[in-house]
PDB file of C-alpha atoms in Angstrom:
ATOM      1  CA  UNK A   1     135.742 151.241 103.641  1.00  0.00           C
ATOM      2  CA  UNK A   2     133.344 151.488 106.636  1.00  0.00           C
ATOM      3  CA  UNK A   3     131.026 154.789 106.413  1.00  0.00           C
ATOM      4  CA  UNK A   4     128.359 153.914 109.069  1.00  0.00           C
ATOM      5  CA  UNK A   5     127.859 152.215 112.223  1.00  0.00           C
ATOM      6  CA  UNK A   6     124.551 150.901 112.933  1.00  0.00           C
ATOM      7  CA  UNK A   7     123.212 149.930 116.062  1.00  0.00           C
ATOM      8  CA  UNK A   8     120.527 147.767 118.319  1.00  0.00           C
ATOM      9  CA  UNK A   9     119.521 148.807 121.005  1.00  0.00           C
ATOM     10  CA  UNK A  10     119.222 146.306 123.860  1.00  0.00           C
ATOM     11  CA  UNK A  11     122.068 144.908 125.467  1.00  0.00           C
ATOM     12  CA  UNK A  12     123.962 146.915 122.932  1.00  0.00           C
ATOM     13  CA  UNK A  13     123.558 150.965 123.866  1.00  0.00           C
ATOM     14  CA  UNK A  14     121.202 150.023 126.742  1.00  0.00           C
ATOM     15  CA  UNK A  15     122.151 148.300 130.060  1.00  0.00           C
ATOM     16  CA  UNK A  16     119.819 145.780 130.293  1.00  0.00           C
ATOM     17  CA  UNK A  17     121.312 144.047 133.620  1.00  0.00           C
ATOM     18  CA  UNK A  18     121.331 147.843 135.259  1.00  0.00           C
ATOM     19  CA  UNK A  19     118.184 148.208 134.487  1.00  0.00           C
ATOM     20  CA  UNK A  20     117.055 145.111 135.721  1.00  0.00           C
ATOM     21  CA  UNK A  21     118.571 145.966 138.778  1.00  0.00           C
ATOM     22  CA  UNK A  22     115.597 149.077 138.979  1.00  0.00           C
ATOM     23  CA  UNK A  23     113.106 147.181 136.968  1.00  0.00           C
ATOM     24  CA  UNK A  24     113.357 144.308 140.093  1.00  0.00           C
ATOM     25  CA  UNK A  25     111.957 146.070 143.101  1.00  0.00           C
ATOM     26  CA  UNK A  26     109.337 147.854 141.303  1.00  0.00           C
ATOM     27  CA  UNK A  27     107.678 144.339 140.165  1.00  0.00           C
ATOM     28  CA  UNK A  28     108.041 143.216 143.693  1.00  0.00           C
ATOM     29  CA  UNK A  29     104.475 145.046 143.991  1.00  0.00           C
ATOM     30  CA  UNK A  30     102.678 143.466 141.311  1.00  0.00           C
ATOM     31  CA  UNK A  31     104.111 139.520 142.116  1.00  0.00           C
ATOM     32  CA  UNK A  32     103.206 137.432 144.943  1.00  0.00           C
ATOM     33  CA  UNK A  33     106.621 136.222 145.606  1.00  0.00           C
ATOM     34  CA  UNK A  34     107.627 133.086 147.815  1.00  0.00           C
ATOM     35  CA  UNK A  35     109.071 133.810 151.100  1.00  0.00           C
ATOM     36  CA  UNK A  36     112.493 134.839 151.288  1.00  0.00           C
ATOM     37  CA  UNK A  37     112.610 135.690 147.996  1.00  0.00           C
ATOM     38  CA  UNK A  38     115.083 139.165 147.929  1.00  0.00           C
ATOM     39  CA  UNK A  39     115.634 141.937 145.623  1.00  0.00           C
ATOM     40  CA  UNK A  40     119.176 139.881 144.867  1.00  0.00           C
ATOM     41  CA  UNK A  41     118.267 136.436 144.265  1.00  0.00           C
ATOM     42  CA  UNK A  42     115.309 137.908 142.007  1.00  0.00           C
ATOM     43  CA  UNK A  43     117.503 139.978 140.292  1.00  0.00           C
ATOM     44  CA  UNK A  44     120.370 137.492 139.800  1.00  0.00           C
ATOM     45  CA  UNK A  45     117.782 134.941 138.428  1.00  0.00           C
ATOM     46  CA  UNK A  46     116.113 137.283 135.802  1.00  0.00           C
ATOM     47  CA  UNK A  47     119.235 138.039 134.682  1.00  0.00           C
ATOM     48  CA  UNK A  48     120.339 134.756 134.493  1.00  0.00           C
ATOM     49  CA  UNK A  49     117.001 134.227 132.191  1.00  0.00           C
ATOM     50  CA  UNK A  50     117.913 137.252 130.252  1.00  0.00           C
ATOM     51  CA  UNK A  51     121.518 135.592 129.543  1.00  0.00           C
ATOM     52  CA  UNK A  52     120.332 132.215 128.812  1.00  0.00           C
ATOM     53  CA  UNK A  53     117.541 132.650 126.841  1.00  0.00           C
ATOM     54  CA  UNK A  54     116.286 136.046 125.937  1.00  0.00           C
ATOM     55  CA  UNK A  55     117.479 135.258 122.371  1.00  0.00           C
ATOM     56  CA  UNK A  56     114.909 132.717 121.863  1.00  0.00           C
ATOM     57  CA  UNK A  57     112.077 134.538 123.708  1.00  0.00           C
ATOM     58  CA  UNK A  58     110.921 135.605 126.689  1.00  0.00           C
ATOM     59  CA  UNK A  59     108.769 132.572 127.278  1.00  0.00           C
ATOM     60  CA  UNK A  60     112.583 131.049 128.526  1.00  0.00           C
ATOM     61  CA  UNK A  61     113.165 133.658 130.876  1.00  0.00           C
ATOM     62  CA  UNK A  62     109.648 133.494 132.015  1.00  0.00           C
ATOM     63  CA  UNK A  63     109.841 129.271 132.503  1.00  0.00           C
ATOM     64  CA  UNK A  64     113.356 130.097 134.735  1.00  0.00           C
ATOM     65  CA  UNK A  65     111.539 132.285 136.967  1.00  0.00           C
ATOM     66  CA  UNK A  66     109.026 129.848 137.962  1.00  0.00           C
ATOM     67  CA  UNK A  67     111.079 126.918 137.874  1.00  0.00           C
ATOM     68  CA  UNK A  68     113.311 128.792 140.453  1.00  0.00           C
ATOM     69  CA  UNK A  69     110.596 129.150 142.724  1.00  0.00           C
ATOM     70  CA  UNK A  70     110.263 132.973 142.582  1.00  0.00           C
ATOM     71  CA  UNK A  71     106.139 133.185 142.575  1.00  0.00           C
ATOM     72  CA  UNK A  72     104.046 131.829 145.099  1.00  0.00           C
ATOM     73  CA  UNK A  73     101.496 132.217 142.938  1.00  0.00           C
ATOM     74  CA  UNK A  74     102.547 131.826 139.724  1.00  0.00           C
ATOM     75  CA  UNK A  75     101.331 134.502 137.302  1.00  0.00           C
ATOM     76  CA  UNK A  76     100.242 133.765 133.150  1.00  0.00           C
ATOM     77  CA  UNK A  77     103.120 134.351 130.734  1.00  0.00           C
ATOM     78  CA  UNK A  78     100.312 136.749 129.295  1.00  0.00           C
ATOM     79  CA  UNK A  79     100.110 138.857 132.603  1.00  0.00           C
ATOM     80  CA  UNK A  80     103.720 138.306 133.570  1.00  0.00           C
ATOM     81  CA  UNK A  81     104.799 139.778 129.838  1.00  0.00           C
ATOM     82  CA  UNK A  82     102.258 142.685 130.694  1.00  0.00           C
ATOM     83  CA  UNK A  83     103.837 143.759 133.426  1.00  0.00           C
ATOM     84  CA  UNK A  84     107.608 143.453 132.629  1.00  0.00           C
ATOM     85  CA  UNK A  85     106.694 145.518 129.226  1.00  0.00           C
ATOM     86  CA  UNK A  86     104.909 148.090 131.121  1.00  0.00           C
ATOM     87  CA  UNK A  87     107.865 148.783 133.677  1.00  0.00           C
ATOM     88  CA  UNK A  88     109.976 148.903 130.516  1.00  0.00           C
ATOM     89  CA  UNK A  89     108.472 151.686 129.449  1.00  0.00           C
ATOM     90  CA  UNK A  90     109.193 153.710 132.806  1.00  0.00           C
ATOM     91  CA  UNK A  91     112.921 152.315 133.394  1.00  0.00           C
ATOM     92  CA  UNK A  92     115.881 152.199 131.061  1.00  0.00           C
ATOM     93  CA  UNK A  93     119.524 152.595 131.943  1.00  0.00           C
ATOM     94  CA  UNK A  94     122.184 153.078 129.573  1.00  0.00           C
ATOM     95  CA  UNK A  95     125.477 152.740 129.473  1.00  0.00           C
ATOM     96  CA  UNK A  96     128.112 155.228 130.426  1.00  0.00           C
ATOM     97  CA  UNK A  97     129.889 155.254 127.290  1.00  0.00           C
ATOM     98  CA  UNK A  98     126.820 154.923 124.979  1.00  0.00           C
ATOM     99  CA  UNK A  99     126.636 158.808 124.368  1.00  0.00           C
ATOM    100  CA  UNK A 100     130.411 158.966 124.277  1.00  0.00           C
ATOM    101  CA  UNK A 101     130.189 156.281 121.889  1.00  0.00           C
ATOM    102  CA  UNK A 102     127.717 157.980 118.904  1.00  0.00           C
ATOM    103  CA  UNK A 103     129.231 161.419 119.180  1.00  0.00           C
ATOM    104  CA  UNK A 104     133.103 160.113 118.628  1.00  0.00           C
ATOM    105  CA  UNK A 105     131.735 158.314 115.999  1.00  0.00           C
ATOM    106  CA  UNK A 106     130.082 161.517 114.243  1.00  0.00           C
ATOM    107  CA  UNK A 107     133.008 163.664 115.146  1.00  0.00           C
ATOM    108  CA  UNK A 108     135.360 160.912 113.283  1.00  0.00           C
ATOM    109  CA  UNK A 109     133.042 161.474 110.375  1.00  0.00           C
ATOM    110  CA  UNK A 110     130.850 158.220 110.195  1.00  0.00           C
ATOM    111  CA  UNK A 111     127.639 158.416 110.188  1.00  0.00           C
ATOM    112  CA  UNK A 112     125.761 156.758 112.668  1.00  0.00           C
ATOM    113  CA  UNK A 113     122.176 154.592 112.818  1.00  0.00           C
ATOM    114  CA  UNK A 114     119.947 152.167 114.319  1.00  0.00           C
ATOM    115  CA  UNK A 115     117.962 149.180 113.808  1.00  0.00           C
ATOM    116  CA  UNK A 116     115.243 147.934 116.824  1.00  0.00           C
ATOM    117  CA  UNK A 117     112.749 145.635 116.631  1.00  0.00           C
ATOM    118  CA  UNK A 118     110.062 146.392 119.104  1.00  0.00           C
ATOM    119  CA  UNK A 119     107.226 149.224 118.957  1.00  0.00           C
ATOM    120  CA  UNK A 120     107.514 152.291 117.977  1.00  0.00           C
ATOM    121  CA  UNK A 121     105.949 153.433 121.158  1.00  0.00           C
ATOM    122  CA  UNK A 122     108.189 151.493 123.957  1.00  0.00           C
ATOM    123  CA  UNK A 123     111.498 152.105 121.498  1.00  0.00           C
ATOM    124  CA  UNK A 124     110.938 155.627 121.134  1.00  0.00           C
ATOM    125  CA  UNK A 125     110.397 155.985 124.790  1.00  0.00           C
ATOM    126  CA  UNK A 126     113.342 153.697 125.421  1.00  0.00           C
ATOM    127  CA  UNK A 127     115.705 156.327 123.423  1.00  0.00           C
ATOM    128  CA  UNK A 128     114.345 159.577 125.084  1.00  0.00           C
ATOM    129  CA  UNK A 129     114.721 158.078 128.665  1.00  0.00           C
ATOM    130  CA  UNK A 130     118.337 156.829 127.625  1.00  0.00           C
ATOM    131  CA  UNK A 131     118.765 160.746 125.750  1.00  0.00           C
ATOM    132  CA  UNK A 132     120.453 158.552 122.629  1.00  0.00           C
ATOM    133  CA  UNK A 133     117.191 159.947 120.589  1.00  0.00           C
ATOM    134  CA  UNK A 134     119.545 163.127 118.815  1.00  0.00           C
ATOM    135  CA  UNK A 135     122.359 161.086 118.091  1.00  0.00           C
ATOM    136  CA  UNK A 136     121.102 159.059 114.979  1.00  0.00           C
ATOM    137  CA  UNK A 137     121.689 160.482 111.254  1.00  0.00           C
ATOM    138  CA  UNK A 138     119.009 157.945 110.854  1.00  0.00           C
ATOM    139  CA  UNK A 139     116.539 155.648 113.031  1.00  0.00           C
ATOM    140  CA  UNK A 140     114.330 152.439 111.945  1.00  0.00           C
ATOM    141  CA  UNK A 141     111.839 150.830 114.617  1.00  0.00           C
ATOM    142  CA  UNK A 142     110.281 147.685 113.141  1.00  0.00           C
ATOM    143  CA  UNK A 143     106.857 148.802 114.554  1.00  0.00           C
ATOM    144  CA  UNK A 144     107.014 151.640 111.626  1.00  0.00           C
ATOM    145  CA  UNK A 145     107.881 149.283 109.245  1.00  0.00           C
ATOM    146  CA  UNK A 146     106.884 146.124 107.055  1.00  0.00           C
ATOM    147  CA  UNK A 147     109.864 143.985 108.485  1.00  0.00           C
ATOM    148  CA  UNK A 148     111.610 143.392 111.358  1.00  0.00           C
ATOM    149  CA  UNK A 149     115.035 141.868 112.042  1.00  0.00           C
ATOM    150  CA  UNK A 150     116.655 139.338 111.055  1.00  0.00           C
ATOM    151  CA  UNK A 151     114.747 139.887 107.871  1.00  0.00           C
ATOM    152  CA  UNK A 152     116.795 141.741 105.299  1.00  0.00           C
ATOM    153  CA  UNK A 153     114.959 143.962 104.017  1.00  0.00           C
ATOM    154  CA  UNK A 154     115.394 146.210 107.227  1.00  0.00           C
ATOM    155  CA  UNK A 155     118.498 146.793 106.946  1.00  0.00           C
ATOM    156  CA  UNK A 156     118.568 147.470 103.236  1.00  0.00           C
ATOM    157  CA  UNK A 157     116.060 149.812 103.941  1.00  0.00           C
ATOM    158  CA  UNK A 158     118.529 151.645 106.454  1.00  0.00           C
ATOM    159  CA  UNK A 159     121.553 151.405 103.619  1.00  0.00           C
ATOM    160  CA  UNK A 160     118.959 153.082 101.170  1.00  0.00           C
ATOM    161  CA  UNK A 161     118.077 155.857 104.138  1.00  0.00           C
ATOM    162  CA  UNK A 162     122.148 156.390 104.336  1.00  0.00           C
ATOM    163  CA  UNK A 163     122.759 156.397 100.776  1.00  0.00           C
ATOM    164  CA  UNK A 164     125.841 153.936 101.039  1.00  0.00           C
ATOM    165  CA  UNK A 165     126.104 150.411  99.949  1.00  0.00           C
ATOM    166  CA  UNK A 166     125.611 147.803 102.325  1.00  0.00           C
ATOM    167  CA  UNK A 167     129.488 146.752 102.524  1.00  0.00           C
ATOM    168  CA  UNK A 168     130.381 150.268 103.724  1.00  0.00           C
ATOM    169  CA  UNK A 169     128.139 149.500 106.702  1.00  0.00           C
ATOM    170  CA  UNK A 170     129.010 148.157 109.963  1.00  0.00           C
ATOM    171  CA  UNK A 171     126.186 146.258 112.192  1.00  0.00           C
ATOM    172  CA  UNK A 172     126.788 145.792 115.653  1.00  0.00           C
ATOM    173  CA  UNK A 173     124.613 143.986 117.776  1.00  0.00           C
ATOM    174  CA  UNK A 174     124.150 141.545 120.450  1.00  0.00           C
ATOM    175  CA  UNK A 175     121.591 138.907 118.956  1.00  0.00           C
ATOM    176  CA  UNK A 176     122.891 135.923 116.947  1.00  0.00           C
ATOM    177  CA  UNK A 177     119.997 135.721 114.480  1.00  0.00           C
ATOM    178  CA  UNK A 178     118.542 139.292 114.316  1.00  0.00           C
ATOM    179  CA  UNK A 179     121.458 141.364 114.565  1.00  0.00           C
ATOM    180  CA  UNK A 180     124.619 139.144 113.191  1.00  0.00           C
ATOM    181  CA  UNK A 181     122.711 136.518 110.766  1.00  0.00           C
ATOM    182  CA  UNK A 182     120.310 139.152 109.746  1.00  0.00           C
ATOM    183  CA  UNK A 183     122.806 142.115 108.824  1.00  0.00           C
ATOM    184  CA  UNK A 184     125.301 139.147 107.284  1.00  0.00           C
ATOM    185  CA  UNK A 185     122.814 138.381 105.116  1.00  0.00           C
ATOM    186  CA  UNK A 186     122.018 141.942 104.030  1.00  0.00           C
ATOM    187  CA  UNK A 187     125.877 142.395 103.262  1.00  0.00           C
ATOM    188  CA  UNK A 188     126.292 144.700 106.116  1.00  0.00           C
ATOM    189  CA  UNK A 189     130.036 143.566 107.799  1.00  0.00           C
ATOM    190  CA  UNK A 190     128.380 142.071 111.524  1.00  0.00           C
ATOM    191  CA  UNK A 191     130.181 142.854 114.702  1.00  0.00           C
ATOM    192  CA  UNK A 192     128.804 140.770 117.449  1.00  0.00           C
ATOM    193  CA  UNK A 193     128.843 142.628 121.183  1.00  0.00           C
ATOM    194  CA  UNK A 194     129.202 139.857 123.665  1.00  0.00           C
ATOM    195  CA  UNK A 195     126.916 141.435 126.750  1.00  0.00           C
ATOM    196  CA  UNK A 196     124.982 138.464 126.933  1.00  0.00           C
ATOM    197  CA  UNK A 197     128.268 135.814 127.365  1.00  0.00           C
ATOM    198  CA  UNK A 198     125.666 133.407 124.946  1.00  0.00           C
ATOM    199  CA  UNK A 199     125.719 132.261 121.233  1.00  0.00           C
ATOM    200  CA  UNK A 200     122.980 129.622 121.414  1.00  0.00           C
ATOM    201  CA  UNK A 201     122.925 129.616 117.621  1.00  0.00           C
ATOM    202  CA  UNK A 202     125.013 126.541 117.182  1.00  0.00           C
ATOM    203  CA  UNK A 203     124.064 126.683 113.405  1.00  0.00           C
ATOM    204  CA  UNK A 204     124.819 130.280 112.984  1.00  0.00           C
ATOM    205  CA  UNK A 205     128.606 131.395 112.155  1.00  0.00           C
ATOM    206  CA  UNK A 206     130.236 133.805 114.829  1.00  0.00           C
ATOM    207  CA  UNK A 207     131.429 136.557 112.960  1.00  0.00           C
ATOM    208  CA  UNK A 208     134.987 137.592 112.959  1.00  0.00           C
ATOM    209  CA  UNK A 209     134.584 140.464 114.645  1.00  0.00           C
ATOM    210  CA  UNK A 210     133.440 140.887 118.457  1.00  0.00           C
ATOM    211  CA  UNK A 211     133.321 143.488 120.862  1.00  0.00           C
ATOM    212  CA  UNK A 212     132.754 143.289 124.869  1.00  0.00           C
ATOM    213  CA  UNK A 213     131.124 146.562 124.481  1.00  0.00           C
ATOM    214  CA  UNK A 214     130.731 149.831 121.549  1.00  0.00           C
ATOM    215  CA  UNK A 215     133.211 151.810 123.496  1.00  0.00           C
ATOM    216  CA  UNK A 216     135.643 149.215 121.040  1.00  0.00           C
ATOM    217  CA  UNK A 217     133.592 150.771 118.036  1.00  0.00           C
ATOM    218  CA  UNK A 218     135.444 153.531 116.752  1.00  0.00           C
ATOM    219  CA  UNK A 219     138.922 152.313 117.306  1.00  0.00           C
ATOM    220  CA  UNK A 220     137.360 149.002 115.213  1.00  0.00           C
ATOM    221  CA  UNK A 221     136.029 150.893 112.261  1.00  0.00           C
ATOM    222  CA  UNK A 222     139.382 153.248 112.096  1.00  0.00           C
ATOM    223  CA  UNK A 223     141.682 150.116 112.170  1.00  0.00           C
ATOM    224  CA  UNK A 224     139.643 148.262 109.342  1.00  0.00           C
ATOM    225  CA  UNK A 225     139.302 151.563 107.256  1.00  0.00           C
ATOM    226  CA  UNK A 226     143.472 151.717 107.267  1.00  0.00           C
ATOM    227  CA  UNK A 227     144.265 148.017 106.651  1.00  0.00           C
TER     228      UNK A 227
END
């Protein structure tokens, strides 16, 4: 029986491709791009990045960017990270049905959680732009904490926070390693959302359950619950 439904955050409640769309012709005044170089192109290349390899890192993204000839001069991963992180912190879209989402879930009776890595700072700020921040029974950020996904221990911590076993817990998430692996491991029954169209986890089982997006969420837990 399925009591709680815990969340990430990224590409899960938040729009990352939306927001890219904003996030793009704000850092067009911090790089020196190449000639020719529009808002589209840019855009459809970082979120090409963010498809392919933001599970591994953004070093990946970062490498498609230059290899697709976006700078002209060609900024440090160090600086480039800097800058992205610092828009981040400004921009966040979510999506329409992410509200929706944690308030059927509540009214249903479940409760209703999350799990982010990241720091406390940007993820807190992340959740008040997005207004998901009074929708949690319960929140972990890894910055606050000793862990941080895939490790186990962070979502055993959240199971002790609920008060529920972890097999009465649902994870959903968008990551192969941190969110699926990770809650798998913790017992916690994974549900992978496919908003990134990539499992490049070859070693790393899909789980049985997948979503294109939460707004599948509550009709999921209800039809598991009544098996």
């Amino acid at each position: 029986m399925i009591k709680a439904a815990i969340f990430d955050l990224d590409h899960t409640l938040f729009d990352r491709y939306a927001t890219i769309r904003v996030l793009v012709p704000q850092l067009r005044k911090h790089f020196d791009l190449n000639d020719g170089i529009t808002d589209e192109y840019f855009i459809d290349e970082l979120s090409y990045g963010d498809k392919h390899f933001v599970h591994k890192g953004w070093q990946g993204i970062y490498n498609h960017l230059v290899s697709k000839g976006i700078f002209k001069t060609v900024p440090s991963f160090e600086e480039y990270t800097e800058i992205v992180l610092r828009h981040f912190k400004h921009i966040a879209v979510k999506y329409d049905f992410s509200i929706g989402v944690l308030k059927e879930l509540r009214e249903r009776g479940y409760k209703v959680g999350l799990i982010t890595n990241g720091t406390a700072q940007l993820q807190y700020k992340k959740l008040q732009m997005l207004e998901l921040t009074d929708l949690f029974d319960e929140i972990i950020v890894s910055g606050e904490t000793p862990f941080e996904k895939p490790d186990e221990r962070i979502f055993l911590m959240m199971a002790h926070k609920m008060g529920l076993s972890p097999d009465q817990m649902m994870y959903i998430g968008d990551h192969p390693m941190n969110d699926i692996e990770g809650s798998r491991r913790a017992g916690f029954v994974p549900v992978w959302v496919k908003t990134t169209g990539t499992w490049i986890f070859p070693e790393i089982e899909k789980p049985e359950l997948q979503v294109e997006t939460v707004e599948e969420i509550p009709n999921l837990i209800d039809k598991i619950n009544h098996r």
